[in-house]
XYZ file of C-alpha atoms in Angstrom:
209
model
C 15.335 251.210 154.036
C 16.437 247.958 155.633
C 18.842 245.810 153.678
C 17.483 242.390 152.700
C 19.979 239.536 152.854
C 19.181 236.658 150.502
C 20.814 233.294 149.880
C 22.791 234.881 147.032
C 24.572 237.113 149.559
C 25.905 234.205 151.630
C 29.586 233.423 150.950
C 30.918 229.914 150.547
C 32.631 230.008 153.922
C 33.758 232.344 156.682
C 31.608 235.178 157.972
C 28.848 237.410 156.610
C 28.864 240.918 158.078
C 25.606 242.827 157.764
C 24.260 246.126 159.114
C 22.223 245.930 162.331
C 18.529 245.711 161.513
C 18.995 243.945 158.169
C 16.308 241.468 157.154
C 17.757 237.966 156.668
C 15.525 235.687 154.619
C 14.902 232.132 155.881
C 16.664 230.709 152.821
C 19.731 232.836 153.581
C 19.835 231.484 157.148
C 19.502 227.917 155.864
C 22.339 228.364 153.378
C 24.524 230.019 156.015
C 23.905 227.153 158.437
C 24.671 224.549 155.755
C 27.947 226.282 154.853
C 28.990 227.024 158.428
C 28.881 230.773 157.761
C 28.435 233.007 160.813
C 26.126 236.004 160.386
C 27.351 239.046 162.320
C 25.314 242.212 162.731
C 27.430 245.348 162.997
C 26.825 249.099 163.058
C 26.498 250.366 159.471
C 29.777 252.293 159.657
C 31.643 249.087 160.509
C 30.332 247.166 157.509
C 32.497 247.362 154.437
C 31.143 249.652 151.750
C 32.333 247.323 149.007
C 29.900 244.941 147.375
C 28.944 242.048 149.662
C 30.634 238.698 148.933
C 27.361 237.327 147.617
C 27.421 239.911 144.822
C 31.145 239.693 144.091
C 32.762 237.355 141.568
C 36.484 236.702 141.162
C 37.758 236.153 137.643
C 41.139 235.113 136.353
C 42.771 233.789 133.215
C 46.136 232.787 131.845
C 47.425 234.306 128.605
C 45.273 231.928 126.561
C 42.109 233.109 128.285
C 42.968 236.800 128.634
C 40.910 238.049 125.673
C 37.828 236.083 126.729
C 38.181 237.297 130.316
C 38.145 240.885 129.135
C 35.080 240.182 126.988
C 33.158 238.598 129.871
C 33.829 241.196 132.562
C 31.277 243.687 131.164
C 28.707 240.879 131.097
C 29.199 240.295 134.814
C 28.944 244.014 135.514
C 25.719 244.197 133.502
C 24.337 241.578 135.898
C 25.078 243.988 138.771
C 27.962 241.899 140.058
C 31.191 243.369 141.369
C 34.170 241.893 139.532
C 37.476 241.129 141.225
C 40.045 240.559 138.476
C 43.115 238.658 139.713
C 44.911 238.684 136.352
C 46.493 238.258 133.973
C 46.390 241.814 132.766
C 48.098 241.304 129.417
C 48.760 238.444 127.008
C 52.154 237.481 128.385
C 52.810 233.795 129.203
C 51.411 232.808 132.602
C 50.856 229.527 134.449
C 47.189 228.659 134.889
C 47.686 226.958 138.315
C 48.863 230.278 139.765
C 45.735 232.078 138.568
C 43.477 229.196 139.615
C 44.894 229.304 143.131
C 44.196 233.026 143.492
C 40.549 232.669 142.490
C 40.011 229.449 144.443
C 41.392 230.908 147.662
C 39.080 233.929 147.410
C 36.091 231.612 146.985
C 37.161 229.271 149.780
C 37.691 232.192 152.170
C 34.231 233.584 151.426
C 35.687 236.858 150.137
C 33.689 236.281 146.952
C 30.715 234.026 146.346
C 31.886 232.533 143.062
C 34.863 232.417 140.750
C 35.493 232.159 137.028
C 38.653 230.748 135.459
C 39.629 230.753 131.806
C 42.504 229.015 130.071
C 42.908 227.354 126.703
C 40.797 224.283 127.432
C 39.540 224.967 130.974
C 40.662 221.545 132.179
C 43.873 222.477 133.978
C 42.290 225.393 135.805
C 39.490 223.125 137.012
C 41.967 220.553 138.308
C 44.050 223.169 140.108
C 41.081 224.991 141.662
C 39.591 221.757 142.970
C 42.704 221.132 145.056
C 41.608 223.980 147.349
C 39.231 222.773 150.096
C 35.785 224.294 149.773
C 35.970 224.748 146.017
C 33.739 222.897 143.571
C 35.017 223.917 140.154
C 33.148 222.787 137.053
C 34.327 222.884 133.461
C 31.247 223.859 131.456
C 30.949 223.882 127.692
C 27.265 224.665 127.047
C 24.168 225.918 128.830
C 23.108 222.410 129.891
C 26.398 221.641 131.641
C 26.386 225.075 133.288
C 22.842 224.598 134.569
C 23.576 221.084 135.822
C 26.747 222.116 137.646
C 24.850 224.732 139.617
C 21.513 223.002 140.137
C 22.877 219.559 141.023
C 26.421 220.187 142.291
C 26.352 223.731 143.734
C 29.527 224.572 141.795
C 31.161 227.768 142.993
C 33.859 228.091 140.347
C 33.209 228.033 136.602
C 36.043 227.134 134.244
C 35.944 227.878 130.536
C 38.101 226.889 127.584
C 38.888 229.909 125.440
C 40.000 227.736 122.530
C 36.830 225.643 122.668
C 34.141 228.329 122.879
C 33.296 231.421 120.900
C 32.725 234.609 122.851
C 28.953 234.300 122.384
C 28.954 230.662 123.489
C 30.984 231.561 126.578
C 28.544 234.361 127.371
C 25.617 231.924 127.176
C 27.396 229.534 129.539
C 28.276 232.338 131.945
C 24.792 233.828 132.052
C 23.228 230.412 132.623
C 25.703 229.541 135.372
C 25.157 232.837 137.193
C 21.362 232.654 136.889
C 20.908 229.046 138.023
C 20.384 228.467 141.765
C 21.387 225.323 143.603
C 18.376 223.004 143.931
C 19.251 222.143 147.526
C 17.171 219.343 149.002
C 15.357 218.519 145.770
C 16.218 215.021 144.485
C 18.814 214.620 147.262
C 21.169 217.184 145.696
C 22.164 218.594 149.088
C 22.939 215.144 150.459
C 25.124 214.323 147.463
C 27.019 217.594 147.609
C 27.553 216.935 151.305
C 29.170 213.627 150.366
C 31.634 215.544 148.194
C 32.410 217.767 151.175
C 32.768 214.709 153.427
C 35.355 213.167 151.090
C 37.329 216.388 151.191
C 37.148 216.569 154.988
C 38.262 212.951 155.331
C 41.502 213.641 153.486
C 42.054 216.912 155.293
C 41.859 215.076 158.619
C 44.353 212.481 157.402
C 46.745 215.221 156.352
C 46.696 216.824 159.812
C 47.372 213.607 161.750
């Protein structure tokens, strides 16, 4: 059976390797073109056997978010997503910027399609992750904010505050965020997200002069 590549399988950047003969949907090609992602067809034995980036989510938390991270990982797995846990692995003091950087770099490189960060309030992790070019981290606190961040802003990193949400509330936010697609060209969402990217690129160019 031929593998079908959908928009969900396209990473945020980099390259998408697929087996020769795979069926690539038109929406997947559009998303790849918009993100500058190259699609490479390779013999099946040269394509990694791990879950494709589009079905892989990175998750990380500091000590304040550790318990919630552990509670949410089975939810992600129940949604048939591969989970890449970057830590922490116990409730020992840790600095949230270090964890945020690990998740953000995986997202920016296209190794995973999305990332999830958890600390006490979710604010610091969002700030740190958004320093990495290519990342659009959104602090979400209910289903409406989660839906908006995906539909309007194409957020690729979700940050949660473990001290501000119950486990069930966090699950609702997570499920909504994962399930909501980016609206793309509807209501000029794509054009506005592109303006965010343009701002980022402007400052990157200044930094390299």
